[in-house]
Tab-separated table of C-alpha atoms and ligand atoms in Angstrom:
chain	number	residue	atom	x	y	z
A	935	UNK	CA	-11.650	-22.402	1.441
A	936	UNK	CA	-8.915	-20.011	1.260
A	937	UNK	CA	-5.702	-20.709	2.946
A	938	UNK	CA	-3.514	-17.570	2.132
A	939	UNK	CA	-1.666	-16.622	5.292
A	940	UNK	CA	-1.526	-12.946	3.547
A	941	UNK	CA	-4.884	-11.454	3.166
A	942	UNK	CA	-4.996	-7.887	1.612
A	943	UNK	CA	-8.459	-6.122	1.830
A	944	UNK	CA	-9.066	-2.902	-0.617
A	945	UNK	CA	-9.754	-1.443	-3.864
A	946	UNK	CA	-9.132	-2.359	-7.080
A	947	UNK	CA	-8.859	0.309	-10.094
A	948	UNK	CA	-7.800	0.954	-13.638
A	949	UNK	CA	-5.258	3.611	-14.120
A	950	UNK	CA	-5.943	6.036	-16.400
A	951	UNK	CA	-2.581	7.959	-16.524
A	952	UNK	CA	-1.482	11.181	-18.609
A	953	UNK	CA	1.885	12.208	-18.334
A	954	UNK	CA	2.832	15.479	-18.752
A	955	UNK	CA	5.631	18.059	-18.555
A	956	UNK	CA	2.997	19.682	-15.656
A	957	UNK	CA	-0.526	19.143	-14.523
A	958	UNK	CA	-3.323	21.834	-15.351
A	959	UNK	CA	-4.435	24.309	-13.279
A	960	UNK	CA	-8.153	24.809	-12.997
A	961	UNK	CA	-9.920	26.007	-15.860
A	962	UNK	CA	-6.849	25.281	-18.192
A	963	UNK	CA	-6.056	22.386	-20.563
A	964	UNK	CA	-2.355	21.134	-21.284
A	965	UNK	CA	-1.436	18.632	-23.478
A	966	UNK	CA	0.192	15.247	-22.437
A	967	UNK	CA	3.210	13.850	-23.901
A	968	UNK	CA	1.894	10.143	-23.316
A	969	UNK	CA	-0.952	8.198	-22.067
A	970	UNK	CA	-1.269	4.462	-20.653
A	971	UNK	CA	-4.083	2.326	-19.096
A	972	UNK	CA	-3.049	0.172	-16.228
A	973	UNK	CA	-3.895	-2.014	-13.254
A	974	UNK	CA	-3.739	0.177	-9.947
A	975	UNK	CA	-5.858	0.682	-6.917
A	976	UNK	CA	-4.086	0.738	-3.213
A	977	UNK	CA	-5.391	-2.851	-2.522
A	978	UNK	CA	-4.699	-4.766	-5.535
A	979	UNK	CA	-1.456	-2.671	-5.760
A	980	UNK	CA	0.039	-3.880	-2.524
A	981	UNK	CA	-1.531	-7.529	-2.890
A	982	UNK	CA	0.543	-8.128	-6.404
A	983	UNK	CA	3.749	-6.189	-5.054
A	984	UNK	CA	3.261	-9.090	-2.049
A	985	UNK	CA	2.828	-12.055	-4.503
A	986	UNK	CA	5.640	-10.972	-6.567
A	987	UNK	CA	7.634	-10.736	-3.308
A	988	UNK	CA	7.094	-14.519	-3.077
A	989	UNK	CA	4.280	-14.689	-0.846
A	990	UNK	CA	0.693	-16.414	-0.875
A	991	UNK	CA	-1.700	-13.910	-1.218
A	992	UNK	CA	-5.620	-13.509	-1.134
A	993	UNK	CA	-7.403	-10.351	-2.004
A	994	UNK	CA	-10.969	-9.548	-0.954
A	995	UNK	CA	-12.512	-6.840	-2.921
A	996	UNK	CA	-15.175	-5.611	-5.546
A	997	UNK	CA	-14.843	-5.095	-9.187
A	998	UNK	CA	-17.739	-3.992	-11.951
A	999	UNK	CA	-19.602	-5.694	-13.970
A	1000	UNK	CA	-18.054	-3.807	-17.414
A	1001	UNK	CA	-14.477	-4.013	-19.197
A	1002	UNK	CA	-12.435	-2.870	-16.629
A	1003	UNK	CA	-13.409	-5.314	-14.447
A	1004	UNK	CA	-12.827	-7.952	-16.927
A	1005	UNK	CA	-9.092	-6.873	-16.922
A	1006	UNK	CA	-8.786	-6.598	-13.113
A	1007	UNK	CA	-9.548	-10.325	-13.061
A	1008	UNK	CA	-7.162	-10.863	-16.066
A	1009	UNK	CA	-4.521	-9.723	-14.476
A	1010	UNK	CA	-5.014	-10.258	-11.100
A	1011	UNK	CA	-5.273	-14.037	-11.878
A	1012	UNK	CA	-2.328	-13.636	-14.037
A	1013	UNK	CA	0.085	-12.856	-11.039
A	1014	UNK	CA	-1.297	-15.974	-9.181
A	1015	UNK	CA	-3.998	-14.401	-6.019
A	1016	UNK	CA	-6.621	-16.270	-4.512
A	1017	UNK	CA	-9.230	-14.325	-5.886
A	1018	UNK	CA	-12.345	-16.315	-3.530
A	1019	UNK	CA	-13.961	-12.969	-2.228
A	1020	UNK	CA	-13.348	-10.726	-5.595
A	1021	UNK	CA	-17.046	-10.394	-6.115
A	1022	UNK	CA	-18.442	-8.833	-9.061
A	1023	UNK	CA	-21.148	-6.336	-8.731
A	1024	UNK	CA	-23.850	-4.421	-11.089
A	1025	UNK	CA	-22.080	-0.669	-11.965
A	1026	UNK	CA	-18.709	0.680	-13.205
A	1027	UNK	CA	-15.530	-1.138	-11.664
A	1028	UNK	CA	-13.220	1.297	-9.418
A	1029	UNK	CA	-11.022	4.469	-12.123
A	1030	UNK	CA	-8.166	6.308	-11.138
A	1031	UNK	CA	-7.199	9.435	-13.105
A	1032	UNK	CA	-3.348	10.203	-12.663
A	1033	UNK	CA	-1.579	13.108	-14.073
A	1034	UNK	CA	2.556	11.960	-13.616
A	1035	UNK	CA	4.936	15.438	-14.229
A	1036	UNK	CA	8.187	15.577	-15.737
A	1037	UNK	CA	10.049	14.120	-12.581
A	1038	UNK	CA	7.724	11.779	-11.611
A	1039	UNK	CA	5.326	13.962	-9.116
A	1040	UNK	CA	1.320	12.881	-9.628
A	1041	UNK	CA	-1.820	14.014	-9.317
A	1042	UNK	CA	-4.831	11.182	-8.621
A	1043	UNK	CA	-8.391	10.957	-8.090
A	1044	UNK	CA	-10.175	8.137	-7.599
A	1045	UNK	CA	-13.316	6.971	-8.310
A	1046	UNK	CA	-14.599	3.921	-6.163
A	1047	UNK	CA	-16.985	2.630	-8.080
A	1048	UNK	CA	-17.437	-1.202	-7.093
A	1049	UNK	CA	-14.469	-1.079	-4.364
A	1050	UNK	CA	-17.444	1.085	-2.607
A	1051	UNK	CA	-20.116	-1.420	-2.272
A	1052	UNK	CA	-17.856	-3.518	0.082
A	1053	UNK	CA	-19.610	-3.650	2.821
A	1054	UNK	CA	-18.390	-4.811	6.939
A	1055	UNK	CA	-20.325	-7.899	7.238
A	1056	UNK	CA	-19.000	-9.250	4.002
A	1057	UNK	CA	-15.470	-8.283	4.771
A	1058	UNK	CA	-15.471	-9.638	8.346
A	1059	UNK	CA	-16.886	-12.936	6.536
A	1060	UNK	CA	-14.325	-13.486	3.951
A	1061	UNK	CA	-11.584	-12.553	6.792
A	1062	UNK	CA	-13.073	-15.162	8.672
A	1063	UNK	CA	-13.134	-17.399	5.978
A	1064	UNK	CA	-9.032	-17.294	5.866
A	1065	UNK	CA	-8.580	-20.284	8.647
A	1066	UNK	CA	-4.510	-19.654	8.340
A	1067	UNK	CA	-4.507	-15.927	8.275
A	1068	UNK	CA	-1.160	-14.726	9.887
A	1069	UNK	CA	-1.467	-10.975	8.686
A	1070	UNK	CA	-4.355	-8.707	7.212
A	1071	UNK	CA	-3.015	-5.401	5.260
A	1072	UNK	CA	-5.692	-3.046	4.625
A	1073	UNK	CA	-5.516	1.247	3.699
A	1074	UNK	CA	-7.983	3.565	3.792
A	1075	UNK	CA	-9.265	4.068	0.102
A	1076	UNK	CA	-12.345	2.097	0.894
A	1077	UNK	CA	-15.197	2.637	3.617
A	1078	UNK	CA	-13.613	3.614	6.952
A	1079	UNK	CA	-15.797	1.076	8.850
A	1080	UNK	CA	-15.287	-1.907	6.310
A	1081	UNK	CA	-11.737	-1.144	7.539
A	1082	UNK	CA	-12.289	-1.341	10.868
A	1083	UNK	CA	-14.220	-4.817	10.301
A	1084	UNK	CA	-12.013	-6.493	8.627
A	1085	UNK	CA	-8.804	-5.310	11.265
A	1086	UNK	CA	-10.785	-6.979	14.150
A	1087	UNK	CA	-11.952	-9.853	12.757
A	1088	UNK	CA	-8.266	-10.291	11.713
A	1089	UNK	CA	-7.166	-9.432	15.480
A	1090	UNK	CA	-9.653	-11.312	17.190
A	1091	UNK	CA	-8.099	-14.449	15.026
A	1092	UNK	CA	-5.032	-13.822	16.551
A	1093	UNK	CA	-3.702	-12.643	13.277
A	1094	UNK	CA	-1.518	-9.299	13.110
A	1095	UNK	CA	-2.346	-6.793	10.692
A	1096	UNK	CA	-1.202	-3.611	8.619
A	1097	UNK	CA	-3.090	-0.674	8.121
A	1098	UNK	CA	-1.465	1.454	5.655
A	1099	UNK	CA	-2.974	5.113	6.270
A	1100	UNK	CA	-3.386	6.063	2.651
A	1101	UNK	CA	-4.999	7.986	1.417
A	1102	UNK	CA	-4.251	10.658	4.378
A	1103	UNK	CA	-7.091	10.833	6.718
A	1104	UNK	CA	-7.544	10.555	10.552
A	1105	UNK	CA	-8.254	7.472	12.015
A	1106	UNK	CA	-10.644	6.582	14.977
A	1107	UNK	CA	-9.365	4.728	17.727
A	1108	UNK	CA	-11.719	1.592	16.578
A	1109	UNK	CA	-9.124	0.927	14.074
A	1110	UNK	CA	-5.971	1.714	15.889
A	1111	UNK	CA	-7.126	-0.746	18.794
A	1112	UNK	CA	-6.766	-3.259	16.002
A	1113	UNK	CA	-3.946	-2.186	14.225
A	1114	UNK	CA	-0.401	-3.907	14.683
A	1115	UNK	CA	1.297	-1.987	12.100
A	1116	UNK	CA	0.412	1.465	10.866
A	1117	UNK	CA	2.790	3.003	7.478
A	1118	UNK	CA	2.020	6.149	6.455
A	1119	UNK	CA	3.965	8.771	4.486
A	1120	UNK	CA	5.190	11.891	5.752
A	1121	UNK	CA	1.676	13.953	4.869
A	1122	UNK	CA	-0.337	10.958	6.249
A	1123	UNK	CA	1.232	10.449	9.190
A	1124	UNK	CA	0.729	13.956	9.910
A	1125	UNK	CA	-3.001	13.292	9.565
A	1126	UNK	CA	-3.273	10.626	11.612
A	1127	UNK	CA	-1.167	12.203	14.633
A	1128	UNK	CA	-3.018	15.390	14.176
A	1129	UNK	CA	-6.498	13.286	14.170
A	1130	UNK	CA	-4.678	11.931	17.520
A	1131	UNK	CA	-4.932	14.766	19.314
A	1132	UNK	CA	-0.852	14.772	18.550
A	1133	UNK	CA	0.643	18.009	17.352
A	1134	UNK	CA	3.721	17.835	15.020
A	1135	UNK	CA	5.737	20.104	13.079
A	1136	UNK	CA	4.418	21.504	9.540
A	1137	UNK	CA	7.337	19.812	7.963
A	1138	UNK	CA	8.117	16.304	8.857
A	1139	UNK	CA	11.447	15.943	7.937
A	1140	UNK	CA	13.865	12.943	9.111
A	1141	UNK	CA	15.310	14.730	12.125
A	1142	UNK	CA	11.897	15.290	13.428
A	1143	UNK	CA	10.887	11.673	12.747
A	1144	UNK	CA	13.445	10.527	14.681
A	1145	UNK	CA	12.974	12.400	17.606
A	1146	UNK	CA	8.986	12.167	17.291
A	1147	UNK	CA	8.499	8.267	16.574
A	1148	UNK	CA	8.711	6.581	19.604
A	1149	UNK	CA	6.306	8.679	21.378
A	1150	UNK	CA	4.221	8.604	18.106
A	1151	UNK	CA	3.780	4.942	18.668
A	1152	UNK	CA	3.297	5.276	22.528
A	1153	UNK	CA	0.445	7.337	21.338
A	1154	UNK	CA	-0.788	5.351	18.075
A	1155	UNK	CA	-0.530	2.283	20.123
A	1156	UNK	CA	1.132	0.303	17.567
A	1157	UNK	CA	4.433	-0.159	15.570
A	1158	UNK	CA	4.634	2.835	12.881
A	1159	UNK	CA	6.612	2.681	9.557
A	1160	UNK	CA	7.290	6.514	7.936
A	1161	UNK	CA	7.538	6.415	4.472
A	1162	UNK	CA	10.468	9.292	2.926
A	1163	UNK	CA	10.246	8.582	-0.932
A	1164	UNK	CA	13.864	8.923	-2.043
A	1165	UNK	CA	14.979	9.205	2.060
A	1166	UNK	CA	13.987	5.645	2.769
A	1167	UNK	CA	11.706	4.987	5.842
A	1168	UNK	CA	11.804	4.867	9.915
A	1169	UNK	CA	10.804	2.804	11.971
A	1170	UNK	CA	9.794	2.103	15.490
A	1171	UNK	CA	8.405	-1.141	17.302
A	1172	UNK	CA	8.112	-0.336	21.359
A	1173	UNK	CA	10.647	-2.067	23.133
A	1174	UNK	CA	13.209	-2.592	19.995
A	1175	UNK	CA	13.754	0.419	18.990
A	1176	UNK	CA	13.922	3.038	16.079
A	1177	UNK	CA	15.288	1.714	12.450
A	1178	UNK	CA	16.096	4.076	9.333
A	1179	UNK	CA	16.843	2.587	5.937
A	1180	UNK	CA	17.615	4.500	2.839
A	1181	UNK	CA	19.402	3.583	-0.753
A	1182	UNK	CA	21.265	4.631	-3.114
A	1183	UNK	CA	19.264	7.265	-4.867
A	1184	UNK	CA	17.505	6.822	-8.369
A	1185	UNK	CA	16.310	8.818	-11.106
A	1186	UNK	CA	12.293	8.659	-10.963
A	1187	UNK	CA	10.321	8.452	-13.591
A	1188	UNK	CA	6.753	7.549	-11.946
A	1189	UNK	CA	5.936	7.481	-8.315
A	1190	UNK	CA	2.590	6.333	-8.382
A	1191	UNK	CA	1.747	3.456	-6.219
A	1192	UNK	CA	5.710	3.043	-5.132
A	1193	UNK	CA	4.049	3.312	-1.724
A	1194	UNK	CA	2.290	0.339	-2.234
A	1195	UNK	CA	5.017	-1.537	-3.445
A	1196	UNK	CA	6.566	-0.563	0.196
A	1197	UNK	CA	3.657	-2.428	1.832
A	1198	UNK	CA	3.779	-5.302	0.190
A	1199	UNK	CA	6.781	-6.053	0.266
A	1200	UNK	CA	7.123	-5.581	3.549
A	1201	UNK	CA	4.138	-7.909	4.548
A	1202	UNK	CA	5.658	-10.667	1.925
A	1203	UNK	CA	8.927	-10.407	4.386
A	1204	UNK	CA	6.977	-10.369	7.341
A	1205	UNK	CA	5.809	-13.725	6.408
A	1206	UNK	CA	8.223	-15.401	5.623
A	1207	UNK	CA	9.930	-14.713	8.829
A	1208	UNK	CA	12.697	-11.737	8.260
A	1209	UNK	CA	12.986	-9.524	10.893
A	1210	UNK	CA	11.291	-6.409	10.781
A	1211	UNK	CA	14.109	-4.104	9.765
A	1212	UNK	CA	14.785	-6.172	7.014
A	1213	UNK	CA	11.371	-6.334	5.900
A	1214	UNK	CA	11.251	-2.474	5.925
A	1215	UNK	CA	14.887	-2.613	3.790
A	1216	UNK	CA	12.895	-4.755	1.795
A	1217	UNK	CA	9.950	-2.694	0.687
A	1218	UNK	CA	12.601	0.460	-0.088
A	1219	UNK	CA	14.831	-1.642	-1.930
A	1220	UNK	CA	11.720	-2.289	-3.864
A	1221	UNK	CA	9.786	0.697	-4.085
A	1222	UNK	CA	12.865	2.522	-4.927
A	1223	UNK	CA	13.151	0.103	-8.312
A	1224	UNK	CA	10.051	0.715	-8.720
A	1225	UNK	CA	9.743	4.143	-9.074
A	1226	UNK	CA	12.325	3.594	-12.137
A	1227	UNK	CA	9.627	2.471	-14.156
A	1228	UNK	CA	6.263	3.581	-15.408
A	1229	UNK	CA	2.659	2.678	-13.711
A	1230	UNK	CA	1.972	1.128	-10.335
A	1231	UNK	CA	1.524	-2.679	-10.632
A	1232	UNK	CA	3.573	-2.571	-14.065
A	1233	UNK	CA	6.175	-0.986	-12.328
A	1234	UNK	CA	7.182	-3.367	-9.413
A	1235	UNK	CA	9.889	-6.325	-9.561
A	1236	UNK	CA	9.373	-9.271	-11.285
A	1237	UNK	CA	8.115	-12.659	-9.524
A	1238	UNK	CA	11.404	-13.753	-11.043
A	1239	UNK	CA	13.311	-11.329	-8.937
A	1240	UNK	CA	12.351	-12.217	-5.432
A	1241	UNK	CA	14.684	-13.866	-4.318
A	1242	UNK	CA	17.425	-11.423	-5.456
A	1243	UNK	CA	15.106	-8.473	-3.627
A	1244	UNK	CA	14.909	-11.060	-0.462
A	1245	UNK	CA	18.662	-11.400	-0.300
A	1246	UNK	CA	19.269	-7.586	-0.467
A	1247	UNK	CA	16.504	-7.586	2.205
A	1248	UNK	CA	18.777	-9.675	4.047
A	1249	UNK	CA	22.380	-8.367	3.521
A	1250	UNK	CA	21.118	-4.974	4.168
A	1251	UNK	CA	20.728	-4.662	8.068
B	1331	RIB	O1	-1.320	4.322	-4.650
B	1331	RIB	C1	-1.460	4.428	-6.041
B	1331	RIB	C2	-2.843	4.050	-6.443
B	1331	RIB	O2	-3.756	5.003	-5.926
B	1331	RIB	C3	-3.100	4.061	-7.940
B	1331	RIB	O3	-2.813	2.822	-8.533
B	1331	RIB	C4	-4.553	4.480	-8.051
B	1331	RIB	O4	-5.390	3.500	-8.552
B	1331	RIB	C5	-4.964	4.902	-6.641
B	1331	RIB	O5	-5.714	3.944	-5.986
């Protein structure tokens, strides 16, 4: 029986990645200054940035019977999940194709491959199966309804969860009933207000955040975490009130999956018991760093640096 309190449902990929000095237009071919194969995928992403943040982690999703799969397990075991309801399944594991720019921009597309056979009984099942499950964080790179499964079995267990709205698409009320926490970036949450019925500016920019979030929630029903790359994140929980956190700024060399790292480590701070705005210091003190390095998972902190990131957390707010 599992007993993670921290479950994180979603996909896990291999990371194809080019970099370049800039991504081809259709119909053209560039040629890449470097290439590198690495563990990614939204799900597994944000359940290793949790573990490394110190916390006990179990990840429910589906990998291939082929290679790739063999080195999701590798190195998902490696950083110490409960890997219970990883289930292996006939067909090609889950492929991302990234193309990172000079500067750090990227390009993905995903393929799903196992992460799509995931289906809602099985997820509300292995949810179930978590008897001390204090928070579920799911996103939206697997089926919309295995989502929406998995959120209320979590909520119906009394558990809170986070829904982390990437990548940008609406979402139906089923899943915001159930969701405690929604973070999306600026583009996503843009989506998901517009999917609302909410109309916001074409740029989201700080300013407008600001003014916008507390009714966004009001209207979201549920706390909401923006996302600002180098500008930090906002955000709001009804009833305590709007929080913006930003660092000093770094030189980026890779974005992808810095998003994730967010999420993570803000659930890992959730539970452990910091309060929220420290949590959300947290996962930008973190996905800041991690942007400094190359890759998703190969780019967050060490396990060996949690407690350093957990004190920053801390002396931050
Ligand atoms: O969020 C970044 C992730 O998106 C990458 O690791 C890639 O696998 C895609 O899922």
């Amino acid at each position: 029986m599992p007993n993670a309190p921290l479950v994180v449902i979603g996909n896990a990929n291999v990371d194809l990645t080019t970099y370049l000095q800039r991504a081809p237009e259709r119909g053209e071919t560039v040629l890449g200054q470097n290439f590198s194969i690495g563990m990614g995928g939204k799900g597994a992403n944000q359940a290793v940035a949790a573990a490394r943040a110190g916390a006990q982690v179990s990840f429910i999703g589906r990998i291939g019977e082929d290679a790739f799969g063999d080195m999701v397990i590798t190195a998902l075991t490696t950083e110490g999940l409960e890997l219970e309801h990883l289930a292996r399944v006939p067909g090609p594991s889950g492929v991302a194709s990234i193309y990172v720019e000079d500067g750090g921009a990227n390009r993905i597309a995903v393929f799903a491959g196992a992460s799509g056979t995931l289906t809602q009984e099985s997820a509300a099942q292995a949810v179930a199966s978590h008897t001390d499950l204090k928070i579920l964080v799911s996103q939206l790179e697997i089926d919309q309804r295995v989502v929406a499964a998995a959120l209320a079995t979590a909520r119906a267990m009394g558990a809170h969860t986070i829904l982390n709205t990437a990548p940008a698409l609406a979402v139906p009320e089923g899943i915001l009933r159930n969701t405690t926490w929604l973070i999306a970036n600026e583009v996503e949450i843009a989506t998901v207000l517009g999917g609302a019925g909410v109309t916001t500016p074409q740029e989201i920019t700080v300013d407008v955040i600001t003014a916008g979030i507390e009714g966004w929630a009001l209207a979201l029903g549920c706390h909401v975490i923006v996302t600002l790359g180098d500008q930090g994140a906002i955000g709001h929980v009804p009833g305590d009130g709007t929080f913006h956190f930003s660092t000093e700024p770094v030189t980026a060399q890779d974005t992808v999956g810095a998003g994730d790292c967010f999420v993570g480590y803000f659930a890992a701070h959730l539970i452990e018991g910091l309060p929220w705005r420290n949590a959300l210091a947290g996962g930008v003190l973190a996905a800041s760093d991690s942007v400094t390095r190359a890759g998703a998972q190969s780019s967050y902190p060490k396990r060996s640096q949690a407690e350093q990131f957990r004190n920053r957390a801390l002396d931050s707010v």
